[in-house]
Coordinates of C-alpha atoms in Angstrom, one line a residue:
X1 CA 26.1 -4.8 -17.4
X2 CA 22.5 -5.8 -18.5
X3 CA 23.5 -9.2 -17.7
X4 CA 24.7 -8.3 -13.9
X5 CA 21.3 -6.2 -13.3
X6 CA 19.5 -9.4 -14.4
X7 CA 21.8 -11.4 -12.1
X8 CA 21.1 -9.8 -8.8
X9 CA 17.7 -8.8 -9.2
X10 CA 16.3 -12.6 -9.7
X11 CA 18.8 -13.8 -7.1
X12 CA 19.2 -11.0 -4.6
X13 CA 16.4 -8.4 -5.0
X14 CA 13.3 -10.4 -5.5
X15 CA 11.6 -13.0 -7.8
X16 CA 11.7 -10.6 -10.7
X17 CA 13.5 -9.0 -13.3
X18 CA 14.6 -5.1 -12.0
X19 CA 12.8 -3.0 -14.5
X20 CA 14.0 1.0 -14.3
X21 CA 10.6 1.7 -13.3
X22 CA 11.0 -0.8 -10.5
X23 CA 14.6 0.5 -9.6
X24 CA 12.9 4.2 -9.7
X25 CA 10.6 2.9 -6.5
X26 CA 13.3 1.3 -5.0
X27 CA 14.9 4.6 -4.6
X28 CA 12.2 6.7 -4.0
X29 CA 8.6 6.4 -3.1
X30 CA 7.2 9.1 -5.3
X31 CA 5.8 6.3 -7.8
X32 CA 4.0 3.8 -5.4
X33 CA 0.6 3.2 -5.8
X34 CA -1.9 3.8 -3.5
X35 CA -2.3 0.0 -3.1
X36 CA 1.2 -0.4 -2.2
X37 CA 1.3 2.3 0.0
X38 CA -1.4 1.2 1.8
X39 CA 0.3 -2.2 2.2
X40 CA 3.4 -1.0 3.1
X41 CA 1.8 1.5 5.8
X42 CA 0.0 -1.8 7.3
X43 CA 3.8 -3.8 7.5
X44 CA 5.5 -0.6 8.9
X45 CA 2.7 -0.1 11.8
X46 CA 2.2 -4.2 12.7
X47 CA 6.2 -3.8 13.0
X48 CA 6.4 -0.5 15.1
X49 CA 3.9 -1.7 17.4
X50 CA 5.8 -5.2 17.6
X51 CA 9.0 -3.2 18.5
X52 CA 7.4 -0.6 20.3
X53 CA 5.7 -3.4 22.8
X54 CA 8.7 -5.5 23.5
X55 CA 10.4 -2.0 24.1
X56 CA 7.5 -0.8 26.4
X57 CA 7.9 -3.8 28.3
X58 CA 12.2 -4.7 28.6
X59 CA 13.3 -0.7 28.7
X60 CA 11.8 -0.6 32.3
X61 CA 13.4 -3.9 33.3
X62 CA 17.0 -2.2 32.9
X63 CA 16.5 0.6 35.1
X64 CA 18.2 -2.3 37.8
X65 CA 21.2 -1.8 36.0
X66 CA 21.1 1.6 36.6
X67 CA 20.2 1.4 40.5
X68 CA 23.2 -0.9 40.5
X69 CA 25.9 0.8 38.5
X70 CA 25.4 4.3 39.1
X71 CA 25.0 6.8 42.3
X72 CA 21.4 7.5 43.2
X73 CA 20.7 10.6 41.6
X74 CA 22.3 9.9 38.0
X75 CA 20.2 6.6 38.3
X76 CA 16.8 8.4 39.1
X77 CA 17.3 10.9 36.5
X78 CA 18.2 7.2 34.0
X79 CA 15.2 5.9 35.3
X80 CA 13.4 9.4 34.5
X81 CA 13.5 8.7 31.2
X82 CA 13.5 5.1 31.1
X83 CA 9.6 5.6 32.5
X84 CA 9.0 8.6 29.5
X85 CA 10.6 6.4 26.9
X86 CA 8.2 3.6 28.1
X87 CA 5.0 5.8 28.1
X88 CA 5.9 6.9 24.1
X89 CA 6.6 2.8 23.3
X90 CA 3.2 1.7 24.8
X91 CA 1.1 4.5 22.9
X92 CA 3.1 3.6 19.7
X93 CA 2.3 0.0 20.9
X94 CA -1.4 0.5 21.6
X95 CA -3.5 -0.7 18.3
X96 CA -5.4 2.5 16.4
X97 CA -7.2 2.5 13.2
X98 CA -5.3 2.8 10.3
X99 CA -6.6 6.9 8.4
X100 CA -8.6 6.3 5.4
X101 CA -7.0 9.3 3.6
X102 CA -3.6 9.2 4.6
X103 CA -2.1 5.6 6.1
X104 CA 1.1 5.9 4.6
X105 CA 2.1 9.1 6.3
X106 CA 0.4 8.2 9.5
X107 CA 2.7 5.0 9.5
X108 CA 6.2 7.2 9.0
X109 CA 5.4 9.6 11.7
X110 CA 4.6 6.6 14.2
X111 CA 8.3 5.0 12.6
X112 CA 10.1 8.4 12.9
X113 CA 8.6 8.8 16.7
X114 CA 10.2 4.9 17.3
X115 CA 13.3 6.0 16.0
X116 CA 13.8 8.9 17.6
X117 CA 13.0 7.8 21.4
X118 CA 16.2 5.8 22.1
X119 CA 18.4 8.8 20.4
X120 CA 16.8 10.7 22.3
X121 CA 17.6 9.1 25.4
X122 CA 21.0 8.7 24.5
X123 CA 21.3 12.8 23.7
X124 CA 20.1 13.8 26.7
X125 CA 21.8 11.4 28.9
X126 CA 25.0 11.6 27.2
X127 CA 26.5 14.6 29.5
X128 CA 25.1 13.3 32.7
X129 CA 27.0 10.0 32.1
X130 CA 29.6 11.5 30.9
X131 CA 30.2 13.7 34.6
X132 CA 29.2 10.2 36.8
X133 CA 31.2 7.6 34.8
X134 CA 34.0 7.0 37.4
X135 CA 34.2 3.5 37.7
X136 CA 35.0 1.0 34.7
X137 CA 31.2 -0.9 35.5
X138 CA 30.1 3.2 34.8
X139 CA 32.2 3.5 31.9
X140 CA 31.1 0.4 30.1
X141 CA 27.0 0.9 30.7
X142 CA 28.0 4.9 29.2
X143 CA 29.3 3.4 26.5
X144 CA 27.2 1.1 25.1
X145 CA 24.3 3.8 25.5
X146 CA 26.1 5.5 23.3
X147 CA 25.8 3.0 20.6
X148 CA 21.8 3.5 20.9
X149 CA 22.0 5.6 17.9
X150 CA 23.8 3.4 15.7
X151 CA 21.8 0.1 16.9
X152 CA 18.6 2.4 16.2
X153 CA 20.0 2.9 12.4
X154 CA 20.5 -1.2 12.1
X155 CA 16.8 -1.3 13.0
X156 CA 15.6 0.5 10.1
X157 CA 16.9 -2.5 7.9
X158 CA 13.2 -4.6 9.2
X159 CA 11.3 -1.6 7.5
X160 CA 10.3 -1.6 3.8
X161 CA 11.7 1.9 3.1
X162 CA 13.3 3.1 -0.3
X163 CA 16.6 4.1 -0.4
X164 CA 15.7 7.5 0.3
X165 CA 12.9 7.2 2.9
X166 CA 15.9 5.4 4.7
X167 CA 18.4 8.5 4.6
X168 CA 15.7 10.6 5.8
X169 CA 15.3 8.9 8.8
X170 CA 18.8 8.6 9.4
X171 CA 19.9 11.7 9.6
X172 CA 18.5 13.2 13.0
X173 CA 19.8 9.8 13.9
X174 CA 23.6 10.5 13.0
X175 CA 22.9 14.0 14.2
X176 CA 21.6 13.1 17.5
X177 CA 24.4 10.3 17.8
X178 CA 27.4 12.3 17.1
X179 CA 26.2 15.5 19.3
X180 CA 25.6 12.5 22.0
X181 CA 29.2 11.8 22.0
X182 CA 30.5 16.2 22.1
X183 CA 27.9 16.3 25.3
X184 CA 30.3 13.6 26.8
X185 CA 33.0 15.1 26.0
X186 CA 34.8 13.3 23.2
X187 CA 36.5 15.7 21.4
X188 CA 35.1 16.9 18.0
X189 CA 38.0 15.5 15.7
X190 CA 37.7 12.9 12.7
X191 CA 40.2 10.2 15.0
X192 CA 37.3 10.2 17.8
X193 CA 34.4 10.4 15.3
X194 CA 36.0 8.5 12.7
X195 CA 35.2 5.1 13.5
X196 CA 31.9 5.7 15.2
X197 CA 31.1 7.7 11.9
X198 CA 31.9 4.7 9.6
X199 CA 29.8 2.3 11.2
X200 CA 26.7 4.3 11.5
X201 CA 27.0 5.0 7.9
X202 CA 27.5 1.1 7.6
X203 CA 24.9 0.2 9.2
X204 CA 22.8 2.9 7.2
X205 CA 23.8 1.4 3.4
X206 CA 22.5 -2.0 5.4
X207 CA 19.2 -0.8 6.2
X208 CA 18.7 1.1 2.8
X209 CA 19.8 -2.0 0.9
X210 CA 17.6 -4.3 3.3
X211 CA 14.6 -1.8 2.5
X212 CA 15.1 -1.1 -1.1
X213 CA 15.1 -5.5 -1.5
X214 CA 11.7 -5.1 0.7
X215 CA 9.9 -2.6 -1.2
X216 CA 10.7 -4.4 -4.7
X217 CA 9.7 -8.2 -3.1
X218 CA 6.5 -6.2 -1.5
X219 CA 5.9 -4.9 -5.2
X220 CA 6.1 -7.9 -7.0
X221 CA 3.7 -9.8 -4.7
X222 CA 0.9 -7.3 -4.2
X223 CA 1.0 -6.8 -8.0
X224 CA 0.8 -10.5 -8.3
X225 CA -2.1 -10.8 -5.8
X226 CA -3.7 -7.6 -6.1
X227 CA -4.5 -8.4 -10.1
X228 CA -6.0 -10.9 -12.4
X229 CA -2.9 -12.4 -14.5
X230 CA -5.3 -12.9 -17.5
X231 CA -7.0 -9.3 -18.0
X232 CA -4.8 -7.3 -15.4
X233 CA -8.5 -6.2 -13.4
X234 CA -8.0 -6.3 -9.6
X235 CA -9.0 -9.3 -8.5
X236 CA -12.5 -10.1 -6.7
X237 CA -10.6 -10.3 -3.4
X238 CA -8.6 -7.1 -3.8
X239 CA -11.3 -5.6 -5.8
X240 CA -13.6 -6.0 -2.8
X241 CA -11.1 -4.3 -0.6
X242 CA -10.8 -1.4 -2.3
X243 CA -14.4 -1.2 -2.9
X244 CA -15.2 -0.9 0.7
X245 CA -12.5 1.8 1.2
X246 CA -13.9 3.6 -1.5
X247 CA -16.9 3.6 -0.4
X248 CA -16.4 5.2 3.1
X249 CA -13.9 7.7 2.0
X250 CA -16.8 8.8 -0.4
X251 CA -19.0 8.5 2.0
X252 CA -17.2 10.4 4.2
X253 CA -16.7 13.4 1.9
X254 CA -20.3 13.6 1.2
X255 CA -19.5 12.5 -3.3
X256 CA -21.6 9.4 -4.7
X257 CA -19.9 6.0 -5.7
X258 CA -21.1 4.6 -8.8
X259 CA -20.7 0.6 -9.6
X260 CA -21.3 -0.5 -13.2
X261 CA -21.6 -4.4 -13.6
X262 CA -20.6 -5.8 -17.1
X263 CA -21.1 -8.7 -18.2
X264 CA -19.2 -10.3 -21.9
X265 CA -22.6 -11.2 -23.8
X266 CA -22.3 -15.4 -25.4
X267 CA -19.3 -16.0 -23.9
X268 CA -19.9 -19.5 -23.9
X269 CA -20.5 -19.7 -27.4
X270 CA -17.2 -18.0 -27.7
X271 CA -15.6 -20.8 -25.9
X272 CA -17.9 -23.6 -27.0
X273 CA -17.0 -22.8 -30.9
X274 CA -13.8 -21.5 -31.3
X275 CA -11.7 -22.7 -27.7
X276 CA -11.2 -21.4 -24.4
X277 CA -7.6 -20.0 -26.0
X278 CA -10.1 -17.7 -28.0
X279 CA -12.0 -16.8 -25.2
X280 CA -9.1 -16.0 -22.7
X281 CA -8.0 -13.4 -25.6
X282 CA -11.4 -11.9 -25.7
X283 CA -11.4 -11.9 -21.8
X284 CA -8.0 -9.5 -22.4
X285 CA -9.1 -7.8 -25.4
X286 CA -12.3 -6.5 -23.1
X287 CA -10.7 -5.3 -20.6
X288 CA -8.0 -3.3 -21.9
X289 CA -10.6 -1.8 -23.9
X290 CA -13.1 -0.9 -20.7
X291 CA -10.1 0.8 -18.9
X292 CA -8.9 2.5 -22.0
X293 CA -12.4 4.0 -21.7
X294 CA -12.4 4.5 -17.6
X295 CA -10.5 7.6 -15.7
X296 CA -7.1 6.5 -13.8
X297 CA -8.8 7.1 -10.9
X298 CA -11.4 4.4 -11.9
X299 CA -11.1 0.6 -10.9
X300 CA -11.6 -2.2 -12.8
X301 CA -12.7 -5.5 -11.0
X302 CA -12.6 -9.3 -12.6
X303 CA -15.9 -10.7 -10.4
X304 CA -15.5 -14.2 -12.0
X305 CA -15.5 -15.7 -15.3
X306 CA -16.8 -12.8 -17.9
X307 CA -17.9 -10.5 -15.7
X308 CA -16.0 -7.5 -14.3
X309 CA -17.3 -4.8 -12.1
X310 CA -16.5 -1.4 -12.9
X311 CA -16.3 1.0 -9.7
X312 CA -16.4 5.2 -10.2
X313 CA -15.3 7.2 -7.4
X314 CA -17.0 11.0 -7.5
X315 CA -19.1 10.0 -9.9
X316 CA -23.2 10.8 -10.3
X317 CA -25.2 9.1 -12.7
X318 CA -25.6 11.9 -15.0
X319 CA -21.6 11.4 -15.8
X320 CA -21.7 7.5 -16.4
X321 CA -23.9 7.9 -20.0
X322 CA -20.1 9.7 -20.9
X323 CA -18.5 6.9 -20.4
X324 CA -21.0 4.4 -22.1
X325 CA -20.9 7.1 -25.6
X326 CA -16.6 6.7 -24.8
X327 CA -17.1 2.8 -24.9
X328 CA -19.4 2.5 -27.3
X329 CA -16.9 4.5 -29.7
X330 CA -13.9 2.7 -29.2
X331 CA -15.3 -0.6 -29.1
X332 CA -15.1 -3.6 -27.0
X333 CA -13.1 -5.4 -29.9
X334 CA -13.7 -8.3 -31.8
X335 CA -15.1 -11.9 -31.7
X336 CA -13.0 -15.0 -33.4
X337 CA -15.7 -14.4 -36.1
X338 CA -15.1 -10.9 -36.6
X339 CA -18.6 -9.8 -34.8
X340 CA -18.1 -6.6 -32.4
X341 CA -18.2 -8.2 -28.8
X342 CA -21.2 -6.6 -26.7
X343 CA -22.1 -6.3 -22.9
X344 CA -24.9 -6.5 -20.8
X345 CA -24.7 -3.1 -18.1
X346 CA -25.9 -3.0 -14.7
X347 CA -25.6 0.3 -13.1
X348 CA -26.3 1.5 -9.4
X349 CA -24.6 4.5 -7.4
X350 CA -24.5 5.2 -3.6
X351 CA -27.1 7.8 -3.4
X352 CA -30.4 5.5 -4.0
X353 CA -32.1 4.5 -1.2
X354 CA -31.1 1.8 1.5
X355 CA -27.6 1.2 0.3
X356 CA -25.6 1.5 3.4
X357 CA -22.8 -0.7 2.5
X358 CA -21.0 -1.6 -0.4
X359 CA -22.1 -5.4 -0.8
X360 CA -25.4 -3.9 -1.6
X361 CA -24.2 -1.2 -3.5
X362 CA -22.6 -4.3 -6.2
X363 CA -25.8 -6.4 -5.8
X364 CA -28.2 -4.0 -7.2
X365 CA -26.0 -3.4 -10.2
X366 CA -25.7 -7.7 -10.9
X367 CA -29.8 -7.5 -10.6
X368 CA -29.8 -4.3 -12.9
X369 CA -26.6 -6.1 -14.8
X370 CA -29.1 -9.8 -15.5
X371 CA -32.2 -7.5 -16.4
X372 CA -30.2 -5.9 -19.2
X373 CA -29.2 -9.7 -20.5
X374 CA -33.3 -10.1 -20.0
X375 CA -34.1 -7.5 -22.1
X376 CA -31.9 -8.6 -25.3
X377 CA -28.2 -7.7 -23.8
X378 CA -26.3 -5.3 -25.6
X379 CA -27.7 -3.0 -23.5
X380 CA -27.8 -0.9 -20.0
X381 CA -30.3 -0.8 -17.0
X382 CA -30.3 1.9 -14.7
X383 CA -31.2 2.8 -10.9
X384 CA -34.6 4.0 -12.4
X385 CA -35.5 0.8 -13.9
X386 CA -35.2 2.1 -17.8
X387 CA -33.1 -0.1 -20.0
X388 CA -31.1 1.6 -22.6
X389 CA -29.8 0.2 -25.6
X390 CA -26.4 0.0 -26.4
X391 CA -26.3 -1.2 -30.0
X392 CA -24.6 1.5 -32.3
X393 CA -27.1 2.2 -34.7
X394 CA -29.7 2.3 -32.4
X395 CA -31.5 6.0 -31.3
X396 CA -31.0 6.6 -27.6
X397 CA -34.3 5.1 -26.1
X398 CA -35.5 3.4 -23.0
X399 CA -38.4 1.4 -22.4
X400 CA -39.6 0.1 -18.7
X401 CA -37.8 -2.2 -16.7

């Protein structure tokens, strides 16, 4: 059984061995994390506007069909909501900033609204097609609006949605398809429904399958670009992204941002004496130690080489000296030779003085962060200019920066 699991996740599911975790956010989306979310919001809106503008533009287009086919009345009433339909496609269409606080739900309402425009269309058309289909040209053009519903349920397979995202969606889908077909008068027994039931719920386990693969490939690759494969830090590139978003949602909400820089003190000697095999595992050692000492809510960038950026949302400066007694406990861990690793700190937090953006909000702790190597490393300078030492057995002291 193990065996099988392996099987299709490597060669079906994604370019990755199917963890339980991983088959957990497959099937629900209560374990994503705020990265993915926010990746997956920015697939699921670039593909409802995609849709929604080739829908905005070939919906319209059709109403010939309907001039053509059906008696003028029915056809104006068609074209009625042909023109509605369109207006709803070319707002879902229209670009819009993504929210700050909430893209992932913002994304699902603009899907859900996507979804439920063509069943909509095919609800409340279903009776009046169902009195003016005369003809067999009539007949035909009722029935394949009928199958709107079920084409709309197909469409969810382009979506990365988890298996129950997917079933969500569906279901005022299925309801609005199969009341569609009482309004027009097919009679509510399971030999009429039967077969229009079955492949709705066929095309459902399609989409749900096609999402769940989706959400596990889009997993695998943002945690594969999003961090460092040595340390498991964000990398500078991600890091920088969530920086900035950090920074305006805390600027927004009126809470400071602090940014400590740290930097691995002689790591060159590390690598020049005992291998850069050594100084990869005191690249890992360090930072599993600094995020054992951070919050969860806490990022930990890799900027390059030894140095790693440390960002603290809703954080002032009288809270970081906490988190320099937590990591001066534990430890940094150890040098090939057995020494204690140390760290040069840089620290600087939104509410100083001309720091309007972020990029200068990480430049002022790097200064700060070179100052503290200046001084004798091992230490910590802050926004006032005092540099603290960090060295165990020293008193708590500062002296002018």
């Amino acid at each position: 059984m193990k065996s099988l699991r392996t099987r299709i996740s490597e060669n079906i599911l994604a370019p990755s061995q199917l963890s339980s975790k991983q088959l957990l956010d497959m099937l629900t989306p209560a374990g994503r994390s705020n990265e993915l979310r926010r990746h997956a919001a920015s697939v699921i809106v670039a593909r409802v506007q995609l849709i929604a503008g080739l829908f905005a533009i070939l919906v319209p287009f059709f109403a010939v069909i309907d001039l053509v086919i059906f008696d003028l009345a029915t056809a104006g009433k068609l074209i009625g909501l042909r023109l509605a339909s369109t207006a709803i496609f070319a707002a879902l269409a229209w670009p819009r900033e993504a929210s700050l606080t909430r893209p992932y739900a913002q994304a699902l309402a603009a899907l859900l609204v996507l979804l439920l425009v063509p069943s909509l269309f095919h609800l409340l058309s279903a009776e009046m097609l169902a009195q003016a289909s005369q003809t067999s040209p009539q007949k035909l053009v009722a029935q394949l609006y009928a199958y709107l519903p079920t084409v709309v349920l197909g469409g969810l397979a382009i979506f990365p949605l988890t298996a129950l995202e997917a079933l969500l969606f569906a279901l005022p889908v299925i309801g609005m398809g199969l009341t569609g077909l009482i309004l027009g008068g097919t009679a509510p027994d399971l030999a009429q429904y039967g077969g229009t039931l079955w492949f709705m719920l066929m095309m459902l386990g399609v989409a749900m399958f096609s999402g769940m693969s989706q959400c596990h490939y889009m997993a695998t690759l943002v945690v594969r670009a999003m961090h460092d494969p040595l340390t498991g830090a964000y990398t500078r590139r991600s890091g920088e992204d969530a920086l900035k978003l950090l920074f305006r949602l805390n600027h927004m909400a009126g809470k400071p941002l602090t940014v400590a820089f740290i930097d691995l003190d002689r790591f060159k000697e590390i690598n020049d004496l005992f291998g850069h095999e050594a100084g990869d595992q005191c690249l890992r050692l360090l930072a599993d130690n600094l995020r054992a000492g951070l919050r969860r809510s806490d990022l930990l960038i890799r900027w390059g080489g030894e140095e790693f950026v440390a960002v603290l949302p809703d954080t002032p400066l009288d809270k970081v000296p906490m988190l320099l007694l937590r990591l001066r406990q534990q430890g940094l861990g150890q040098r090939p030779d057995g020494r204690q690793m140390t760290a040069s700190f840089g620290i600087a937090c939104s509410d100083e003085e001309g720091i309007a953006a972020c990029e200068a909000l990480v430049w002022r702790a790097d200064r700060r962060m070179y100052e503290a190597k200046r001084q004798g490393r091992d230490a910590v300078v802050w926004p006032d200019g005092s540099c603290q030492s960090l060295k165990p057995t020293d008193a708590t002291t500062s002296t002018a920066g």
